[in-house]
Coordinates of C-alpha atoms in Angstrom, one line a residue:
I1 CA 2.5 -12.1 -24.1
H2 CA 3.1 -8.9 -22.2
Y3 CA 0.5 -6.2 -22.2
A4 CA 1.5 -2.5 -22.0
S5 CA 1.2 -1.3 -18.3
T6 CA 2.1 1.6 -16.3
T7 CA 3.2 1.7 -12.7
N8 CA 3.1 4.8 -10.4
R9 CA 4.7 4.7 -6.8
T10 CA 4.3 7.1 -4.0
N11 CA 6.5 6.7 -0.7
V12 CA 6.1 9.4 2.1
D13 CA 7.8 9.0 5.6
L14 CA 7.9 11.8 8.3
M15 CA 9.4 11.4 11.7
I16 CA 8.3 13.9 14.6
S17 CA 9.3 13.4 17.8
G18 CA 9.8 9.7 17.9
L19 CA 6.5 9.3 15.7
L20 CA 6.9 7.8 12.0
L21 CA 4.2 8.6 9.7
T22 CA 4.1 6.5 6.9
Y23 CA 2.1 6.3 3.5
Q24 CA 2.7 4.3 0.3
N25 CA 0.8 4.0 -2.8
Q26 CA 0.9 1.9 -5.8
V27 CA -1.1 2.1 -8.9
V28 CA -0.6 -0.3 -12.1
E29 CA -2.5 0.1 -15.0
T30 CA -2.5 -2.6 -17.8
E31 CA -4.4 -2.2 -21.1
T32 CA -5.4 -5.4 -22.9
P33 CA -5.9 -6.2 -26.8
S34 CA -9.7 -5.8 -25.9
S35 CA -9.2 -2.2 -25.0
W36 CA -10.3 -2.7 -21.5
V37 CA -8.0 -1.3 -18.6
Y38 CA -7.2 -3.7 -15.6
K39 CA -6.2 -1.4 -12.6
E40 CA -4.6 -2.4 -9.4
T41 CA -4.3 0.0 -6.5
R42 CA -2.4 -0.6 -3.2
S43 CA -2.4 1.8 -0.5
Q44 CA -1.1 1.5 3.0
G45 CA -0.6 4.1 6.0
G46 CA 0.4 4.1 9.5
V47 CA 1.9 5.4 12.7
L48 CA 4.8 4.0 14.5
W49 CA 6.2 5.0 17.8
V50 CA 10.0 4.6 17.4
P51 CA 12.3 5.4 20.5
D52 CA 16.1 5.4 20.3
N53 CA 16.3 1.8 21.8
G54 CA 13.6 -0.6 23.3
L55 CA 9.8 -1.4 22.1
V56 CA 8.5 -0.2 18.7
L57 CA 4.8 0.0 18.5
G58 CA 2.5 0.8 15.7
F59 CA -0.5 0.5 13.5
Y60 CA -1.3 0.3 9.9
F61 CA -4.1 0.5 7.6
S62 CA -4.0 -1.3 4.1
N63 CA -6.5 -1.0 1.3
E64 CA -6.2 -3.0 -2.2
V65 CA -8.6 -2.2 -4.9
N66 CA -8.7 -4.3 -8.4
E67 CA -10.8 -3.1 -11.2
A68 CA -11.6 -4.2 -14.5
E69 CA -14.3 -3.7 -17.1
F70 CA -16.9 -6.2 -15.6
F71 CA -15.6 -6.2 -11.8
T72 CA -14.1 -4.6 -8.9
D73 CA -12.6 -6.4 -5.9
E74 CA -11.7 -4.5 -2.8
V75 CA -9.7 -5.5 0.4
N76 CA -9.2 -3.6 3.6
E77 CA -6.8 -4.4 6.4
F78 CA -5.5 -3.3 9.7
S79 CA -2.5 -4.7 11.3
I80 CA -0.4 -3.9 14.7
R81 CA 3.3 -4.1 14.2
L82 CA 5.6 -4.6 17.2
G83 CA 9.5 -4.7 17.2
H84 CA 12.5 -3.9 19.1
V85 CA 15.2 -1.6 18.3
F86 CA 18.7 -2.6 19.7

């Protein structure tokens, strides 16, 4: 059984003087036969310093919220990203 669902996605990236600003959002709404809606929202945003070559360093904040008629569950995260540009 597959219930009707709607997915909306938003992605925005902006590079300014070696800084990459990024935001992502996804909302999934699923309607069940009992007429209540399950809603899952995921958001992530952050800043990365990206030179032409060398070390890439940045941080991200993430949030996930799951909602239904009888409960709400929320998870928040922080991460540090490290990489290398060749």
